[in-house]
Amino acid sequence: MMKSAICEMLGIQYPVFQGGMAWIADGKLAAAVSDGGGLGIIAAGNAPGEYVRTQIQIARNITDKPIGVNIMLLSPFADEVANIVIEEKVQVVTTGAGNPGKYIKDWLNAGIKVIPVVASVAMAKLMTRLGASALIAEGGESGGHVGELTTMVLVPQICDATSLPVIAAGGIGDGRGVAASFMLGACGVQMGTRFLSANECTIHPSYKEKILKATDLCTMVTGKRLGHPVRSLRTQFARDYAKAEFGGMPEEELEAFGTGALRLAVQEGDSQKGCFLSGQIAAMVKKEQPAAEIVKEVMDEAEPILRRAAQWVE
Ligand code: TUI
């Protein structure tokens, strides 16, 4: 059984976070992960505060274990959600796609553990100075909004730049990824794509099927021109978007092209117009199973790998 600093800090059994995937990570999925001993995280995405409050309450009705909320800082409702997590006494807040600096003091004063996603050393240092509780170092192998650096390169540099516990994210899909993350200096992992196949994950069946059928080269990054690069499955929509992006479509038209595409993928499974966010590990997702089983399975796989690692120096 592997325990780490993050387990102690948060009172969780396994150092496994479920990523706060917009439109996907609801109260039901988060509760299943937390109930399984990991940290389930509700995604606020672009949703209004009251949606997030409802999801927190749904999770609380399923589990009394700690849960987290991920605040997507580009959301027009970020301020509103920032207050709701305080009112609802959420145990952990993670943030993505920006600098959460203006909220950190209030969250810490409310007793919330604050764990920003960082994609650079500069942001890691700033968050450390502002009193963050831990950091998630997310490499560009992840699905959704991606930074420049890979997990292999980012995690050790973030570990060198901070004394806080570091959670590795991006490109982790099984126990080998967990073990490698610990080798890089992390004391926990966050996985998103792997949880898309969880029984409790309520995405459209055709989204799940696309993930289960994915192969190694199935994802691509679009959106660089508008400053928000996003990794998704290489579907018709992603190809069309890339063509428009490089073909000189005016920026406002390009913006409109992408609007609503996440919802269409998650709720309608729309293969033509949906944007199916996915990390590069999609090809490693092989079966549907309970979220709790995923948490336990990756940790059970990691343990013997880390034990065997000693053989290299014998
Ligand atoms: O946030 C994510 N992944 C996401 S957010 C999302 S929804 C979306 N909607 C519209 C446009 C774009 C995305 C889908 N997936 N991951 C966490 C993450 N945060 N990855 C990278 C970062 C990040 C990037 C820059 C964190 C901080 C940062 O700081 C820049 C600055 O200086 O403000």
Short mmCIF file of N, CA, C and O in Angstrom, two decimals, residues 24-33 35-36 62 195-203 208 288-294:
data_model
loop_
_atom_site.label_atom_id
_atom_site.label_comp_id
_atom_site.label_asym_id
_atom_site.label_seq_id
_atom_site.Cartn_x
_atom_site.Cartn_y
_atom_site.Cartn_z
N ILE A 24 -18.03 16.81 -17.95
CA ILE A 24 -17.94 15.36 -17.75
C ILE A 24 -17.90 14.99 -16.27
O ILE A 24 -18.62 14.11 -15.81
N ALA A 25 -17.01 15.66 -15.53
CA ALA A 25 -16.77 15.27 -14.14
C ALA A 25 -17.85 15.86 -13.25
O ALA A 25 -17.72 16.97 -12.73
N ASP A 26 -18.93 15.11 -13.06
CA ASP A 26 -20.05 15.60 -12.25
C ASP A 26 -19.98 15.00 -10.84
O ASP A 26 -19.02 14.29 -10.49
N GLY A 27 -20.99 15.30 -10.03
CA GLY A 27 -20.99 14.85 -8.64
C GLY A 27 -20.97 13.34 -8.52
O GLY A 27 -20.36 12.79 -7.59
N LYS A 28 -21.59 12.66 -9.47
CA LYS A 28 -21.68 11.19 -9.42
C LYS A 28 -20.31 10.56 -9.66
O LYS A 28 -19.89 9.65 -8.92
N LEU A 29 -19.59 11.04 -10.67
CA LEU A 29 -18.26 10.48 -10.96
C LEU A 29 -17.30 10.81 -9.82
O LEU A 29 -16.56 9.94 -9.34
N ALA A 30 -17.33 12.07 -9.39
CA ALA A 30 -16.40 12.50 -8.32
C ALA A 30 -16.63 11.67 -7.06
O ALA A 30 -15.68 11.23 -6.41
N ALA A 31 -17.91 11.45 -6.71
CA ALA A 31 -18.22 10.69 -5.50
C ALA A 31 -17.71 9.25 -5.61
O ALA A 31 -17.20 8.69 -4.64
N ALA A 32 -17.82 8.67 -6.81
CA ALA A 32 -17.37 7.28 -7.00
C ALA A 32 -15.86 7.18 -6.80
O ALA A 32 -15.37 6.22 -6.21
N VAL A 33 -15.13 8.17 -7.31
CA VAL A 33 -13.67 8.16 -7.16
C VAL A 33 -13.29 8.36 -5.69
O VAL A 33 -12.45 7.63 -5.15
N ASP A 35 -15.13 7.77 -3.07
CA ASP A 35 -15.55 6.59 -2.33
C ASP A 35 -14.56 5.44 -2.49
O ASP A 35 -14.38 4.63 -1.59
N GLY A 36 -13.90 5.42 -3.65
CA GLY A 36 -12.89 4.40 -3.91
C GLY A 36 -11.54 4.73 -3.31
O GLY A 36 -10.57 4.01 -3.54
N ILE A 62 -23.71 10.86 -1.76
CA ILE A 62 -23.19 9.53 -2.08
C ILE A 62 -22.03 9.16 -1.15
O ILE A 62 -21.88 8.01 -0.75
N PHE A 195 -10.56 7.86 -16.65
CA PHE A 195 -11.87 7.80 -15.99
C PHE A 195 -13.04 7.96 -16.95
O PHE A 195 -14.20 7.82 -16.54
N LEU A 196 -12.76 8.26 -18.23
CA LEU A 196 -13.86 8.37 -19.20
C LEU A 196 -14.57 7.03 -19.37
O LEU A 196 -15.75 6.98 -19.73
N SER A 197 -13.85 5.93 -19.10
CA SER A 197 -14.48 4.61 -19.26
C SER A 197 -15.07 4.09 -17.95
O SER A 197 -15.51 2.94 -17.88
N ALA A 198 -15.09 4.91 -16.92
CA ALA A 198 -15.68 4.47 -15.65
C ALA A 198 -17.19 4.26 -15.83
O ALA A 198 -17.84 5.01 -16.55
N ASN A 199 -17.72 3.26 -15.15
CA ASN A 199 -19.16 3.01 -15.22
C ASN A 199 -19.96 4.25 -14.78
O ASN A 199 -21.02 4.53 -15.32
N GLU A 200 -19.40 4.96 -13.81
CA GLU A 200 -20.12 6.11 -13.26
C GLU A 200 -19.96 7.37 -14.11
O GLU A 200 -20.53 8.42 -13.78
N CYS A 201 -19.18 7.29 -15.18
CA CYS A 201 -18.98 8.46 -16.05
C CYS A 201 -20.10 8.47 -17.09
O CYS A 201 -20.23 7.55 -17.89
N THR A 202 -20.89 9.54 -17.08
CA THR A 202 -22.14 9.53 -17.85
C THR A 202 -22.02 10.22 -19.21
O THR A 202 -22.99 10.77 -19.70
N ILE A 203 -20.85 10.19 -19.82
CA ILE A 203 -20.73 10.73 -21.18
C ILE A 203 -21.54 9.87 -22.16
O ILE A 203 -21.87 8.73 -21.86
N LYS A 208 -17.62 7.16 -25.20
CA LYS A 208 -16.90 6.04 -24.55
C LYS A 208 -16.34 5.09 -25.60
O LYS A 208 -15.20 4.64 -25.52
N GLU A 288 -14.56 -0.84 -19.75
CA GLU A 288 -15.39 -0.11 -18.79
C GLU A 288 -15.26 -0.80 -17.45
O GLU A 288 -15.22 -2.03 -17.39
N GLN A 289 -15.18 -0.05 -16.38
CA GLN A 289 -15.09 -0.63 -15.05
C GLN A 289 -15.46 0.45 -14.03
O GLN A 289 -15.46 1.64 -14.35
N PRO A 290 -15.76 0.03 -12.79
CA PRO A 290 -16.10 1.03 -11.78
C PRO A 290 -14.91 1.97 -11.50
O PRO A 290 -13.76 1.54 -11.56
N ALA A 291 -15.21 3.23 -11.21
CA ALA A 291 -14.15 4.22 -10.95
C ALA A 291 -13.25 3.76 -9.81
O ALA A 291 -12.02 3.92 -9.87
N ALA A 292 -13.86 3.17 -8.78
CA ALA A 292 -13.06 2.73 -7.62
C ALA A 292 -12.05 1.66 -8.03
O ALA A 292 -10.93 1.60 -7.49
N GLU A 293 -12.46 0.82 -8.99
CA GLU A 293 -11.57 -0.24 -9.47
C GLU A 293 -10.37 0.36 -10.22
O GLU A 293 -9.25 -0.14 -10.12
N ILE A 294 -10.61 1.44 -10.96
CA ILE A 294 -9.52 2.11 -11.69
C ILE A 294 -8.49 2.63 -10.69
O ILE A 294 -7.28 2.42 -10.85
#
